Short mmCIF file of C-alpha atoms in Angstrom, two decimals:
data_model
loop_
_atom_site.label_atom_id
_atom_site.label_comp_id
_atom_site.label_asym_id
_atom_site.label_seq_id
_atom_site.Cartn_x
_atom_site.Cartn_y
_atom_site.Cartn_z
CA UNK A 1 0.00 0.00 0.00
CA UNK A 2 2.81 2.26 0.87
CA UNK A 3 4.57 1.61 -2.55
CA UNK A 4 1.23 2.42 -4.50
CA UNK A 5 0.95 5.91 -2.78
CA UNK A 6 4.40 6.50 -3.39
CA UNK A 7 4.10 5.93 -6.75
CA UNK A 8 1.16 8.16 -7.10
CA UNK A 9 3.31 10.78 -5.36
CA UNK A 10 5.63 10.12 -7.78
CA UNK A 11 3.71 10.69 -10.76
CA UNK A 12 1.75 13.96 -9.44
CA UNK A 13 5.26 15.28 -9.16
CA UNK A 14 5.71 14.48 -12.99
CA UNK A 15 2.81 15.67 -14.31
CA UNK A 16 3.08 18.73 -11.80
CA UNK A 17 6.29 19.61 -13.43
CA UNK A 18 5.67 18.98 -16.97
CA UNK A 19 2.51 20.80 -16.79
CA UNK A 20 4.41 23.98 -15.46
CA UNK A 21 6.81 23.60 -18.58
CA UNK A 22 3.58 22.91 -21.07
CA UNK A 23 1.77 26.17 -19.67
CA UNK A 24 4.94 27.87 -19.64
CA UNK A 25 5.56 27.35 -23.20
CA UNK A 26 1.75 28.46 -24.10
CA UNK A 27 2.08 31.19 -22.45
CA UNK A 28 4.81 32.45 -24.97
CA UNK A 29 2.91 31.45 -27.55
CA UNK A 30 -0.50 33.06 -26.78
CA UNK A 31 1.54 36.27 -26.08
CA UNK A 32 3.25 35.96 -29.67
CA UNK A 33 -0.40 35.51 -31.41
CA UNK A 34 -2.31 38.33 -29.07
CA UNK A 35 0.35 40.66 -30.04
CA UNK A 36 0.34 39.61 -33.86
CA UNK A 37 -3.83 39.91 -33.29
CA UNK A 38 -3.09 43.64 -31.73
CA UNK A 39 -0.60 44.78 -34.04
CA UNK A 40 -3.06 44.48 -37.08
CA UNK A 41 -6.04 45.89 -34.93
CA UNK A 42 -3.88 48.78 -34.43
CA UNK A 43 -2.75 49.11 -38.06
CA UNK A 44 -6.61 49.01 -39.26
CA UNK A 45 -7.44 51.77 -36.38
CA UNK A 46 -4.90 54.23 -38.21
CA UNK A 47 -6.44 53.26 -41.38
CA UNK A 48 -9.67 53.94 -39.93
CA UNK A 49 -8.61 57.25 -38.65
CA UNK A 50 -7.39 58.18 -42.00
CA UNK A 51 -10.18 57.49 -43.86
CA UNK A 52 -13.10 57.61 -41.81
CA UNK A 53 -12.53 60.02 -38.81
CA UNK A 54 -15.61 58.87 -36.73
CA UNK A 55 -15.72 58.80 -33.14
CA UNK A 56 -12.90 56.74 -31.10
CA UNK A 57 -15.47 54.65 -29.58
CA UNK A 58 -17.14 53.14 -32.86
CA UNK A 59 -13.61 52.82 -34.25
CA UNK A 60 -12.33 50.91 -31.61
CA UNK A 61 -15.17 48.36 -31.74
CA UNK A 62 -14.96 47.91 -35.32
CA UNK A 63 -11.23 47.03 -35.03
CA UNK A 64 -10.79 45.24 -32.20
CA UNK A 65 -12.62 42.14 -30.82
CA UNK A 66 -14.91 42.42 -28.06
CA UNK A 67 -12.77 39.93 -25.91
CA UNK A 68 -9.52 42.30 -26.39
CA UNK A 69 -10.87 45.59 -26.09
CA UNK A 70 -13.77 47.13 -25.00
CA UNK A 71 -14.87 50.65 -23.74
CA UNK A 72 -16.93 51.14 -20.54
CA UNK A 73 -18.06 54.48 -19.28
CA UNK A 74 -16.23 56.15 -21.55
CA UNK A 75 -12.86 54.33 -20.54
CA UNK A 76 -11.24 51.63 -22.96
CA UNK A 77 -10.63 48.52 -21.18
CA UNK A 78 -8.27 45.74 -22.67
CA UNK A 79 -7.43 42.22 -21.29
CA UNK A 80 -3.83 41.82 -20.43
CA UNK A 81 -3.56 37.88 -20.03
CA UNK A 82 -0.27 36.44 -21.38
CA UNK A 83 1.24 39.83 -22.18
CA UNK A 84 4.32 41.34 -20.29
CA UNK A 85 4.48 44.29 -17.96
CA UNK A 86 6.24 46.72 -20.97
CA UNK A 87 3.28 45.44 -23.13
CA UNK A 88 0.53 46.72 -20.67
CA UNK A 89 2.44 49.90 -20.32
CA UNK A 90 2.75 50.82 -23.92
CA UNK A 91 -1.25 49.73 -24.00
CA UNK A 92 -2.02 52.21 -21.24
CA UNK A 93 0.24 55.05 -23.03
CA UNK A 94 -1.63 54.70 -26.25
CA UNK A 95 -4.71 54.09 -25.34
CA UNK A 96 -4.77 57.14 -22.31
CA UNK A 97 -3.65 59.80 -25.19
CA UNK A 98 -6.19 58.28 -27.74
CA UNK A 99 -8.41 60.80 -29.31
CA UNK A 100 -6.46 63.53 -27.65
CA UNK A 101 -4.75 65.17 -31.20
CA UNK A 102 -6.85 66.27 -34.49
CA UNK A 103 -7.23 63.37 -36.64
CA UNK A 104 -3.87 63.58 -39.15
CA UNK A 105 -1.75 63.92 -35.54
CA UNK A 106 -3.91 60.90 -34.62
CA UNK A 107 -3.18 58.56 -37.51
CA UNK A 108 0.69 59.68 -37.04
CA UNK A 109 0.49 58.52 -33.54
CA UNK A 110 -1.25 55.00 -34.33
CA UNK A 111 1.41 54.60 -36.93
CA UNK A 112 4.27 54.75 -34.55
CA UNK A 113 2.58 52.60 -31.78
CA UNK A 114 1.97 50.01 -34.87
CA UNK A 115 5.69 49.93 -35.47
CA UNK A 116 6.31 49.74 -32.16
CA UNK A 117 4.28 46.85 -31.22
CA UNK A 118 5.42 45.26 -34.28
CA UNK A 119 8.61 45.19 -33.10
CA UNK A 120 7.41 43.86 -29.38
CA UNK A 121 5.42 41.29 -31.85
CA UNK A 122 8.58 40.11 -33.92
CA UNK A 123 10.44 39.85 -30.44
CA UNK A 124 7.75 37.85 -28.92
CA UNK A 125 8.00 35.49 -31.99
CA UNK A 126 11.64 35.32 -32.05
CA UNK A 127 11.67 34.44 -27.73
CA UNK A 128 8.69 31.82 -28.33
CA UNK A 129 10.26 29.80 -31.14
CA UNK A 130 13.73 30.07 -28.92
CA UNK A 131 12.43 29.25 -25.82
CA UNK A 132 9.09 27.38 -26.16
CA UNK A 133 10.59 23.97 -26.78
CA UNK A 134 12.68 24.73 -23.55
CA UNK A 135 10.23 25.04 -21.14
CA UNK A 136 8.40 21.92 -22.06
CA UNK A 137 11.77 19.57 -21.83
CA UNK A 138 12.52 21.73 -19.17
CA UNK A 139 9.73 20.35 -17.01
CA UNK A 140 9.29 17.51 -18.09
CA UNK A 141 13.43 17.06 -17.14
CA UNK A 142 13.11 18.48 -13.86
CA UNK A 143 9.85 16.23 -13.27
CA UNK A 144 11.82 13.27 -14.04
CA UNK A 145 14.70 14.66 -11.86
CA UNK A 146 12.48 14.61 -8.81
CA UNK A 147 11.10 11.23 -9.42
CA UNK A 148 14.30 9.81 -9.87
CA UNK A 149 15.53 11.81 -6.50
CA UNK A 150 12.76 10.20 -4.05
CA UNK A 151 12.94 6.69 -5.27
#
């Protein structure tokens, strides 16, 4: 009986560890597509700007999806899950000055926050494809490490 919960033990620590380097590696991932996602929002916003010129608030719910952005009470609301701390800032920064400048400033101003998360987009990719495949034989390594240590 002892043996059997040991072995359960044993395998909880496994799948504990391998799960942390699965998730890890999604993570990275869903940060890499939910930039890519943002980064072409953003470039259809300036277009919109350009062209159109309406309000802020219909703009922003014609480019974005409801799940990433939304606008409550007058104040735009975005879901930060899986992105990193200088993400969310440059989100807040561009969104808090957003319909602040006549429309040509405007456009200007979404242009350079495109090419700016671009850049956060292409670095995303470039850590995800580096590091994704790390994580996952990472845990499942140090999972097998610990089951090896309490035999």
């Amino acid at each position: 009986m002892r043996l059997i919960f040991k072995a359960l033990g044993l395998i909880i620590v496994f799948c504990v560890f391998a799960l942390w380097g699965f998730l890890k590696a999604n993570a990275l991932s869903a940060r890499s597509r939910k930039l890519g996602v943002l980064t072409r929002s953003i470039n259809q916003l300036a277009e919109f700007i350009k062209n159109d010129g309406s309000e802020i608030a219909r703009l922003i719910n014609t480019c974005f999806e409801k799940s990433e952005v939304t606008i409550r009470d007058g104040k735009i609301n975005y879901n930060n899950l899986f992105l990193e701390k200088e993400d969310i800032a440059l989100l807040v920064g561009f969104f808090e000055g957003l319909g602040k400048n006549d429309r040509q400033s405007e456009y200007e101003r979404t242009k350079l926050f495109a090419k700016t998360l671009e850049k956060q987009s292409i670095e995303a990719r470039e850590k995800n494809a580096n590091l994704s495949k790390l994580y996952s034989s990472l845990g499942v390594l140090i999972g097998i490490f610990f089951v090896i240590f309490f035999l």
